[in-house]
Short mmCIF file of C-alpha atoms in Angstrom, two decimals:
data_model
loop_
_atom_site.label_atom_id
_atom_site.label_comp_id
_atom_site.label_asym_id
_atom_site.label_seq_id
_atom_site.Cartn_x
_atom_site.Cartn_y
_atom_site.Cartn_z
CA MET K 666 -15.33 26.77 -3.94
CA PRO K 667 -14.67 25.35 -0.46
CA LEU K 668 -14.79 28.02 2.23
CA TRP K 669 -11.27 27.26 3.46
CA ARG K 670 -9.85 27.87 -0.03
CA GLN K 671 -11.58 31.27 -0.24
CA HIS K 672 -9.90 32.49 2.90
CA GLY K 673 -6.50 31.11 1.97
CA ASP K 674 -5.65 29.32 5.21
CA HIS K 675 -5.21 25.58 4.89
CA PRO K 676 -7.27 23.82 7.59
CA SER K 677 -4.41 21.50 8.48
CA ALA K 678 -2.24 24.54 9.14
CA MET K 679 -4.74 26.27 11.45
CA VAL K 680 -2.93 25.43 14.64
CA THR K 681 -4.11 27.04 17.84
CA ALA K 682 -1.22 28.63 19.72
CA SER K 683 -0.47 26.97 23.05
CA CYS K 684 -1.12 28.93 26.22
CA CYS K 685 1.81 30.78 27.74
CA ARG K 686 2.24 29.81 31.37
CA ASP K 687 4.96 32.08 32.69
CA GLU K 688 4.63 35.71 33.79
CA LYS K 689 7.09 37.04 31.22
CA SER K 690 4.97 35.68 28.35
CA LEU K 691 1.85 37.18 29.92
CA ARG K 692 3.47 40.61 30.08
CA LEU K 693 4.29 40.38 26.37
CA ASN K 694 0.84 39.19 25.40
CA THR K 695 -1.44 41.37 27.51
CA LEU K 696 -2.97 44.38 25.74
CA ASP K 697 -4.76 46.26 28.49
CA SER K 698 -2.82 45.68 31.70
CA SER K 699 0.71 46.50 32.73
CA HIS K 700 0.46 44.28 35.81
CA PRO K 701 -1.24 41.03 34.75
CA PRO K 702 -2.26 38.58 37.43
CA HIS K 703 -0.67 35.18 37.68
CA PRO K 704 -1.95 32.70 35.02
CA ARG K 705 -3.53 30.54 37.69
CA HIS K 706 -5.99 33.37 38.37
CA GLN K 707 -6.98 33.74 34.74
CA ASP K 708 -10.08 32.11 33.36
CA ALA K 709 -10.08 30.25 30.04
CA SER K 710 -11.42 33.20 28.04
CA SER K 711 -8.70 35.49 29.37
CA ILE K 712 -5.98 33.02 28.47
CA ASP K 713 -7.47 32.59 25.00
CA ARG K 714 -7.42 36.37 24.59
CA LEU K 715 -3.80 36.47 25.66
CA ASP K 716 -2.92 33.76 23.14
CA MET K 717 -4.51 35.74 20.34
CA THR K 718 -2.17 38.65 21.06
CA LYS K 719 1.01 36.53 21.02
CA GLN K 720 3.91 38.20 19.29
CA PRO K 721 4.53 36.62 15.88
CA SER K 722 7.44 34.22 15.67
CA SER K 723 10.00 34.14 12.87
CA LEU K 724 12.18 31.72 10.99
CA THR K 725 14.91 32.20 13.60
CA SER K 726 12.69 30.52 16.20
CA ILE K 727 13.04 27.15 14.43
CA ALA K 728 16.80 27.42 13.96
CA SER K 729 17.45 24.85 16.69
CA ILE K 730 15.26 22.24 14.97
CA VAL K 731 16.79 22.84 11.55
CA ALA K 732 20.33 22.82 12.96
CA SER K 733 19.71 19.59 14.85
CA MET K 734 18.24 17.71 11.89
CA THR K 735 20.93 19.03 9.55
CA SER K 736 23.57 17.58 11.87
CA VAL K 737 21.67 14.29 11.84
CA ALA K 738 21.56 14.44 8.03
CA ILE K 739 25.35 14.77 7.78
CA GLY K 740 25.77 11.56 9.77
CA ASN K 741 23.05 9.82 7.79
CA GLY K 742 24.55 10.89 4.46
CA MET K 743 27.90 9.44 5.49
CA MET K 744 26.35 6.08 6.43
CA LEU K 745 24.24 5.96 3.25
CA ALA K 746 27.49 6.10 1.29
CA TYR K 747 29.72 4.09 3.64
CA VAL K 748 27.59 1.01 4.39
CA PRO K 749 26.87 -0.01 0.73
CA PHE K 750 30.46 0.75 -0.26
CA ALA K 751 31.98 -1.26 2.60
CA LEU K 752 29.60 -4.23 2.21
CA THR K 753 30.17 -4.40 -1.55
CA ARG K 754 33.96 -4.27 -1.20
CA ALA K 755 34.00 -6.83 1.64
CA ASP K 756 33.55 -10.59 1.38
CA ALA K 757 29.90 -10.32 2.43
CA PRO K 758 27.35 -12.40 0.49
CA ASP K 759 25.90 -10.68 -2.58
CA TRP K 760 22.47 -10.28 -1.00
CA VAL K 761 23.72 -8.35 2.04
CA PRO K 762 24.10 -4.82 0.52
CA GLY K 763 20.58 -4.95 -0.91
CA ALA K 764 19.20 -6.37 2.33
CA ALA K 765 20.71 -3.43 4.21
CA VAL K 766 18.82 -1.05 1.91
CA THR K 767 15.58 -3.00 2.38
CA MET K 768 15.92 -2.98 6.16
CA ILE K 769 16.12 0.82 6.25
CA ALA K 770 12.67 1.01 4.67
CA PHE K 771 11.26 -1.81 6.83
CA GLY K 772 12.54 -0.07 9.94
CA GLY K 773 10.98 3.14 8.66
CA LEU K 774 7.62 1.40 8.41
CA ILE K 775 7.92 0.35 12.05
CA GLY K 776 8.95 3.87 13.01
CA CYS K 777 5.85 5.36 11.37
CA VAL K 778 3.66 3.08 13.51
CA ILE K 779 5.40 3.44 16.89
CA ALA K 780 6.35 7.13 16.78
CA GLY K 781 2.93 8.46 17.77
CA PRO K 782 2.37 6.16 20.76
CA MET K 783 5.93 6.80 21.96
CA ILE K 784 5.48 10.58 21.80
CA ARG K 785 2.13 10.42 23.58
CA ARG K 786 3.66 8.30 26.33
CA VAL K 787 6.88 10.22 27.12
CA GLY K 788 6.66 13.52 25.22
CA HIS K 789 8.62 14.94 22.31
CA ALA K 790 11.87 15.76 24.07
CA ARG K 791 12.34 12.33 25.64
CA ALA K 792 11.19 10.54 22.48
CA PHE K 793 13.66 12.56 20.43
CA SER K 794 16.52 11.71 22.80
CA CYS K 795 15.62 8.03 22.73
CA SER K 796 15.39 7.88 18.92
CA MET K 797 18.72 9.67 18.60
CA ALA K 798 20.22 7.17 21.04
CA LEU K 799 19.03 4.38 18.74
CA VAL K 800 20.76 6.08 15.77
CA ILE K 801 23.96 6.14 17.83
CA LEU K 802 23.56 2.48 18.78
CA SER K 803 23.03 1.60 15.13
CA ALA K 804 26.25 3.38 14.13
CA LEU K 805 28.10 1.86 17.09
CA THR K 806 27.07 -1.64 16.00
CA ILE K 807 28.58 -0.96 12.58
CA ALA K 808 31.71 0.51 14.18
CA LEU K 809 32.38 -2.82 15.95
CA GLY K 810 33.58 -4.38 12.71
CA MET K 811 32.37 -6.19 9.60
CA HIS K 812 29.53 -8.46 10.72
CA PRO K 813 27.11 -8.49 7.74
CA LEU K 814 24.02 -9.72 9.56
CA LEU K 815 24.52 -7.26 12.41
CA TRP K 816 24.97 -4.47 9.89
CA VAL K 817 21.67 -5.36 8.23
CA LEU K 818 19.88 -5.31 11.60
CA ALA K 819 21.59 -2.04 12.50
CA ARG K 820 20.25 -0.41 9.35
CA GLY K 821 16.75 -1.52 10.30
CA LEU K 822 17.23 0.11 13.71
CA TYR K 823 18.38 3.28 11.98
CA GLY K 824 15.28 3.26 9.74
CA ALA K 825 12.90 3.05 12.71
CA SER K 826 14.65 5.76 14.71
CA GLY K 827 15.16 8.00 11.67
CA ASN K 828 11.45 8.16 10.84
CA THR K 829 10.64 8.82 14.50
CA ASN K 830 13.08 11.75 14.44
CA PHE K 831 11.32 13.21 11.43
CA ILE K 832 7.84 12.97 12.89
CA ILE K 833 9.06 14.70 16.06
CA ALA K 834 10.86 17.42 14.08
CA GLN K 835 7.80 18.05 11.90
CA SER K 836 5.63 18.34 15.03
CA TRP K 837 7.91 21.03 16.41
CA LEU K 838 8.11 22.88 13.10
CA ASN K 839 4.34 22.95 12.65
CA HIS K 840 3.77 24.05 16.24
CA ALA K 841 6.43 26.79 16.18
CA SER K 842 5.56 28.21 12.75
CA GLU K 843 2.98 30.87 11.98
CA ASN K 844 0.49 30.11 9.22
CA HIS K 845 1.88 32.70 6.81
CA TRP K 846 5.43 31.31 6.82
CA ARG K 847 4.93 27.63 7.63
CA GLY K 848 5.51 26.68 3.99
CA LYS K 849 8.83 28.52 3.99
CA ALA K 850 9.80 26.79 7.22
CA MET K 851 9.14 23.35 5.77
CA ALA K 852 11.02 24.22 2.56
CA LEU K 853 14.00 25.40 4.65
CA PHE K 854 13.85 22.22 6.71
CA TYR K 855 13.83 19.89 3.69
CA MET K 856 16.47 21.94 1.87
CA ALA K 857 18.82 21.89 4.88
CA TYR K 858 18.32 18.16 5.35
CA VAL K 859 19.03 17.34 1.70
CA ILE K 860 22.16 19.51 1.72
CA GLY K 861 23.19 17.75 4.94
CA LEU K 862 22.82 14.36 3.28
CA GLY K 863 24.99 15.48 0.39
CA THR K 864 27.57 16.97 2.75
CA GLY K 865 27.76 13.73 4.72
CA ALA K 866 28.31 11.74 1.53
CA TRP K 867 31.05 14.16 0.46
CA LEU K 868 32.75 13.90 3.87
CA PHE K 869 32.85 10.12 3.44
CA GLY K 870 35.17 10.66 0.49
CA GLN K 871 37.55 12.69 2.63
CA ILE K 872 38.27 10.08 5.33
CA PRO K 873 39.63 6.51 5.22
CA ALA K 874 37.00 3.85 4.56
CA ASP K 875 39.10 1.22 6.30
CA GLY K 876 38.50 0.86 10.01
CA ASN K 877 35.59 2.41 11.87
CA LEU K 878 36.11 6.16 11.40
CA PRO K 879 32.96 6.76 9.26
CA PRO K 880 30.51 5.36 11.87
CA LEU K 881 32.40 7.20 14.62
CA VAL K 882 31.98 10.47 12.69
CA THR K 883 28.28 9.63 12.38
CA ILE K 884 28.08 9.16 16.15
CA PHE K 885 29.77 12.55 16.61
CA PHE K 886 27.26 14.41 14.41
CA THR K 887 24.30 12.58 15.96
CA ALA K 888 25.45 13.45 19.48
CA LEU K 889 26.00 17.03 18.34
CA ALA K 890 22.41 17.12 17.08
CA LEU K 891 21.11 16.55 20.61
CA LEU K 892 22.42 19.89 21.82
CA PRO K 893 20.21 22.35 19.85
CA ILE K 894 17.04 20.42 20.70
CA GLY K 895 18.11 19.89 24.31
CA LEU K 896 18.69 23.63 24.77
CA THR K 897 15.66 24.89 22.83
CA ARG K 898 13.05 27.02 24.60
CA LEU K 899 10.31 26.17 22.12
CA PRO K 900 7.13 24.88 23.78
CA THR K 901 6.37 21.19 23.49
CA PRO K 902 3.88 20.56 20.66
CA PRO K 903 0.83 18.30 20.91
CA ALA K 904 1.30 14.63 20.10
CA PRO K 905 0.70 13.59 16.47
CA ALA K 906 -2.60 12.03 15.53
CA LYS K 907 -2.99 8.28 15.61
CA VAL K 908 -2.27 6.42 12.39
CA SER K 909 -5.61 5.72 10.71
CA ILE K 910 -5.45 3.72 7.49
CA ASP K 911 -8.25 4.26 4.94
CA ILE K 912 -7.17 2.92 1.56
CA PRO K 913 -10.69 2.98 0.01
CA MET K 914 -11.06 6.69 0.82
CA VAL K 915 -7.64 7.54 -0.65
CA TRP K 916 -8.37 5.47 -3.74
CA ARG K 917 -11.74 7.17 -4.27
CA ASN K 918 -10.19 10.63 -3.94
CA SER K 919 -7.10 10.10 -6.07
CA PRO K 920 -5.88 6.78 -7.46
CA VAL K 921 -3.11 8.71 -9.24
CA ALA K 922 -1.76 10.04 -5.95
CA PHE K 923 -2.01 6.70 -4.14
CA ILE K 924 -0.20 4.77 -6.88
CA GLY K 925 2.24 7.66 -7.20
CA VAL K 926 3.31 7.41 -3.56
CA LEU K 927 3.67 3.64 -3.93
CA ALA K 928 5.82 4.16 -7.03
CA ALA K 929 7.89 6.89 -5.34
CA GLY K 930 8.58 4.73 -2.30
CA GLY K 931 10.04 1.97 -4.42
CA LEU K 932 11.82 4.30 -6.82
CA SER K 933 13.50 6.38 -4.13
CA MET K 934 14.90 3.50 -2.10
CA VAL K 935 16.05 1.70 -5.23
CA VAL K 936 17.86 4.69 -6.77
CA GLN K 937 19.31 6.15 -3.56
CA GLY K 938 20.15 2.79 -2.00
CA PHE K 939 21.52 0.78 -4.91
CA THR K 940 23.50 3.49 -6.73
CA PRO K 941 26.50 3.32 -4.34
CA ILE K 942 26.34 -0.49 -4.51
CA TYR K 943 26.39 -0.31 -8.31
CA ALA K 944 29.30 2.13 -8.31
CA ALA K 945 31.36 0.16 -5.78
CA ALA K 946 30.76 -3.08 -7.70
CA ASN K 947 32.24 -1.39 -10.78
CA ASN K 948 35.43 -0.51 -8.87
CA VAL K 949 34.66 3.20 -8.59
CA SER K 950 36.93 4.77 -5.99
CA GLN K 951 35.70 5.83 -2.57
CA GLY K 952 36.08 9.51 -3.40
CA ASP K 953 34.12 9.18 -6.64
CA VAL K 954 31.32 7.24 -4.93
CA ALA K 955 31.12 10.03 -2.34
CA ASN K 956 31.00 12.70 -5.05
CA LEU K 957 28.32 10.76 -6.92
CA MET K 958 26.11 10.62 -3.82
CA PHE K 959 26.78 14.30 -3.15
CA VAL K 960 25.69 15.40 -6.63
CA MET K 961 22.59 13.20 -6.55
CA GLN K 962 21.13 15.13 -3.61
CA PHE K 963 21.22 18.39 -5.55
CA GLY K 964 19.32 16.78 -8.40
CA LEU K 965 16.32 16.84 -6.06
CA ILE K 966 16.40 20.63 -5.92
CA ALA K 967 17.28 21.18 -9.58
CA ILE K 968 14.45 18.99 -10.90
CA GLN K 969 11.78 19.23 -8.23
CA TYR K 970 11.40 23.00 -8.04
CA PRO K 971 10.75 23.70 -11.75
CA MET K 972 8.53 20.65 -12.14
CA GLY K 973 6.61 21.50 -8.99
CA THR K 974 6.10 25.09 -10.10
CA LEU K 975 4.87 23.83 -13.48
CA SER K 976 2.39 21.52 -11.71
CA ASP K 977 0.80 24.56 -10.05
CA ARG K 978 -0.02 25.94 -13.51
CA ILE K 979 -1.09 22.90 -15.54
CA ASP K 980 -2.65 19.52 -14.80
CA ARG K 981 -0.38 17.81 -12.27
CA ARG K 982 -0.99 14.48 -13.98
CA LEU K 983 0.66 15.77 -17.14
CA VAL K 984 3.68 16.80 -15.08
CA LEU K 985 3.77 13.34 -13.49
CA ILE K 986 3.83 11.74 -16.94
CA GLY K 987 6.62 14.09 -17.98
CA THR K 988 8.56 13.23 -14.82
CA CYS K 989 8.23 9.52 -15.55
CA LEU K 990 9.60 10.16 -19.04
CA LEU K 991 12.57 11.90 -17.41
CA ILE K 992 13.15 8.81 -15.28
CA LEU K 993 13.05 6.61 -18.38
CA ALA K 994 15.50 8.89 -20.18
CA ALA K 995 17.83 9.01 -17.18
CA GLY K 996 17.68 5.23 -16.86
CA PHE K 997 18.53 4.78 -20.52
CA PHE K 998 21.56 7.06 -20.25
CA ALA K 999 22.60 5.39 -16.97
CA LEU K 1000 22.68 2.06 -18.79
CA SER K 1001 24.60 3.55 -21.70
CA ALA K 1002 27.09 5.79 -19.90
CA SER K 1003 30.48 4.43 -18.93
CA PHE K 1004 32.17 4.89 -15.56
CA SER K 1005 35.15 6.20 -17.50
CA ASN K 1006 33.13 9.40 -18.04
CA LEU K 1007 32.24 9.89 -14.40
CA ILE K 1008 31.14 13.52 -14.61
CA LEU K 1009 28.50 12.67 -17.22
CA LEU K 1010 27.39 9.71 -15.11
CA MET K 1011 27.03 11.96 -12.06
CA LEU K 1012 24.78 14.33 -13.99
CA VAL K 1013 22.69 11.41 -15.25
CA PHE K 1014 22.19 10.02 -11.75
CA ALA K 1015 21.41 13.49 -10.40
CA LEU K 1016 18.63 13.71 -13.00
CA PHE K 1017 17.57 10.18 -12.07
CA ALA K 1018 17.34 10.96 -8.34
CA GLY K 1019 15.69 14.35 -8.85
CA ALA K 1020 12.96 12.98 -11.10
CA VAL K 1021 12.24 10.15 -8.66
CA GLU K 1022 11.83 12.59 -5.76
CA THR K 1023 9.58 14.79 -7.90
CA VAL K 1024 7.06 11.97 -8.38
CA TYR K 1025 6.68 11.82 -4.60
CA SER K 1026 6.14 15.55 -4.01
CA ILE K 1027 3.73 16.09 -6.90
CA ALA K 1028 1.73 12.97 -5.98
CA ASN K 1029 1.33 14.34 -2.45
CA ALA K 1030 0.22 17.72 -3.80
CA HIS K 1031 -2.28 16.00 -6.10
CA ALA K 1032 -3.67 14.02 -3.17
CA ASN K 1033 -4.25 17.22 -1.19
CA ASP K 1034 -6.00 18.79 -4.20
CA ARG K 1035 -8.50 15.93 -4.36
CA THR K 1036 -9.10 15.33 -0.64
CA ASP K 1037 -11.44 17.07 1.76
CA PRO K 1038 -9.51 18.67 4.64
CA ALA K 1039 -11.46 16.58 7.14
CA ASP K 1040 -9.80 13.49 5.65
CA PHE K 1041 -6.20 14.77 5.79
CA VAL K 1042 -5.24 12.62 8.79
CA PRO K 1043 -6.28 9.24 7.27
CA LEU K 1044 -4.82 10.48 3.98
CA ALA K 1045 -1.42 11.16 5.59
CA SER K 1046 -1.52 7.88 7.52
CA THR K 1047 -2.37 5.83 4.45
CA MET K 1048 0.26 7.56 2.33
CA LEU K 1049 2.91 7.00 5.01
CA VAL K 1050 2.23 3.29 5.23
CA ALA K 1051 1.94 2.94 1.43
CA TRP K 1052 5.28 4.68 0.90
CA SER K 1053 7.00 2.57 3.57
CA ALA K 1054 5.53 -0.69 2.26
CA ALA K 1055 6.62 0.01 -1.33
CA ALA K 1056 10.04 1.21 -0.13
CA THR K 1057 10.44 -2.20 1.53
CA LEU K 1058 9.03 -4.50 -1.13
CA VAL K 1059 10.67 -3.06 -4.26
CA PRO K 1060 14.25 -3.10 -2.88
CA MET K 1061 13.59 -6.62 -1.57
CA LEU K 1062 12.57 -7.71 -5.06
CA VAL K 1063 15.64 -6.02 -6.57
CA THR K 1064 17.86 -7.79 -4.01
CA VAL K 1065 16.41 -11.15 -5.00
CA LEU K 1066 16.71 -10.51 -8.75
CA THR K 1067 20.18 -8.91 -8.79
CA PRO K 1068 22.05 -12.26 -8.78
CA ILE K 1069 20.05 -13.20 -11.88
CA PHE K 1070 20.10 -9.96 -13.90
CA GLY K 1071 23.25 -8.33 -12.55
CA GLN K 1072 24.09 -5.04 -10.83
CA ARG K 1073 21.95 -3.03 -13.28
CA THR K 1074 18.77 -4.65 -12.01
CA PHE K 1075 17.84 -1.58 -9.96
CA ILE K 1076 17.94 0.59 -13.10
CA TYR K 1077 15.67 -1.82 -14.96
CA ALA K 1078 13.32 -1.87 -11.96
CA ALA K 1079 13.16 1.93 -11.74
CA MET K 1080 12.45 2.24 -15.46
CA ALA K 1081 9.73 -0.43 -15.28
CA VAL K 1082 8.00 1.26 -12.33
CA ALA K 1083 8.15 4.65 -14.06
CA ALA K 1084 6.77 3.27 -17.34
CA LEU K 1085 3.89 1.46 -15.64
CA TYR K 1086 3.00 4.52 -13.58
CA ALA K 1087 3.06 6.79 -16.63
CA LEU K 1088 0.65 4.46 -18.42
CA PHE K 1089 -1.64 4.40 -15.38
CA VAL K 1090 -1.72 8.21 -15.15
CA LEU K 1091 -2.35 8.46 -18.89
CA ALA K 1092 -5.36 6.17 -18.51
CA ARG K 1093 -6.71 8.26 -15.63
CA LEU K 1094 -6.52 11.46 -17.69
CA ARG K 1095 -9.48 10.27 -19.74
CA LYS K 1096 -11.62 9.40 -16.74
CA ARG K 1097 -11.47 12.55 -14.62
CA ASP K 1098 -11.05 16.28 -15.17
CA GLU K 1099 -8.18 18.21 -13.68
CA VAL K 1100 -8.53 20.20 -10.45
CA PRO K 1101 -9.08 23.92 -11.23
CA VAL K 1102 -5.97 26.01 -10.54
CA ALA K 1103 -7.81 28.17 -8.01
CA GLU K 1104 -8.65 25.12 -5.88
CA ARG K 1105 -5.17 23.57 -5.77
CA GLU K 1106 -2.73 23.37 -2.93
CA SER K 1107 0.54 25.20 -3.52
CA PHE K 1108 3.38 22.85 -4.36
CA GLU K 1109 5.84 22.22 -1.51
CA LEU K 1110 9.32 20.73 -1.68
CA LYS K 1111 9.35 17.22 -0.23
CA SER K 1112 11.80 14.35 -0.22
CA ALA K 1113 10.86 10.71 -0.63
CA GLN K 1114 13.78 9.91 1.69
CA VAL K 1115 11.84 11.24 4.69
CA PRO K 1116 8.28 10.55 5.91
CA ASN K 1117 5.63 13.13 5.10
CA ALA K 1118 3.76 13.34 8.41
CA GLY K 1119 2.54 16.92 8.07
CA ALA K 1120 -1.18 16.23 8.42
CA LEU K 1121 -0.59 13.91 11.36
CA VAL K 1122 1.29 16.53 13.33
CA ASP K 1123 -1.16 19.28 12.34
CA ALA K 1124 -4.25 17.38 13.40
CA GLU K 1125 -3.70 17.20 17.13
CA ALA K 1126 -2.38 20.73 17.24
CA SER K 1127 -5.54 22.02 15.62
CA VAL K 1128 -7.76 20.66 18.36
CA LYS K 1129 -5.70 21.74 21.34
#
């Protein structure tokens, strides 16, 4: 058994605490002196000793990060419901709503690449402010009025800045969290963000869709999100590691995980992005579209937790096959259910969205099970780019095919991806044994709607 598994601490979570530079921190950290000298007179070993005696932090120390990103999520949830609804109801060309979905993912791919260099150049606080400013500019562009091409470009800008925000937030969370509660911190972060998305979608149903009030509300919540981060006293974390793509290594370690992340990228953007378009095209009211998007976010929690817990006890590949079968079942009922029975349809799409997100989180857990900790950075980089590429290409294909096969094309596409992936995993079951339970990573809640940059932000911290 690998040494790091015997001791229980994940190597990517072994982050060295940053040195405290002010006298108040030294007074708290010093064990044997009531009058510590100024830090400038301390040698490296003394400072290291002081760091080792740092008082443990708690979940309250990351409240500013969680509050900030939850406020961002409320604005994002409103735009995820408003933009497809408004474009579908307007006289925009049929390809525009799908193109807006595709541009979010394409912008996200760009954000994954530029976030690290930007943070290393100007630091986390300035990079966060700049990326939030781009979110505001994106919403402001939409608030100027119905200009379909500008709206598509604005969604691309949002995708780039949104992924940058997440990488910065994950850096801060990893740096501020102690090893023994880092998993809880990440679960709280993802849970709060998902609830924020649902809340934003619900708020969209409470305000007029005509005019520019929805993007203005988004600007309000995004500006509000700047305050907790701007006033935080948390130390600045190290910059994330450079993106290092190594597809052959990832494929050797776990083809199931690599294909799973590709499948999840396409599935998530298709289901989350095209569902409001589908509903609006079928003359579902604004309030019902908002409620549909609200309920879908809670499907992530309802499906992902039990399936993730099950994957810690049995072969994760079996759980992935079962999840794909859930997607197929949800797709079948989505095709059969009528909009006249909206409550049933909401439950079906909640199951649909939750199962799609579960593929992503379990595939990531399976990748960590199969990969040596020394390879976590190229693993995270490769998975990020694979997810972003699939999240761009699959919606693009659905956008092209929708005029031919109709508004249900995204459901057919999701079912096809799930079926093909289930067959692939089934084939791999016969070629490789499962990872022993004692050597597995613990399952963690993740969302395919946000980039998983955990190993990237852990790597630099671990060498500081």
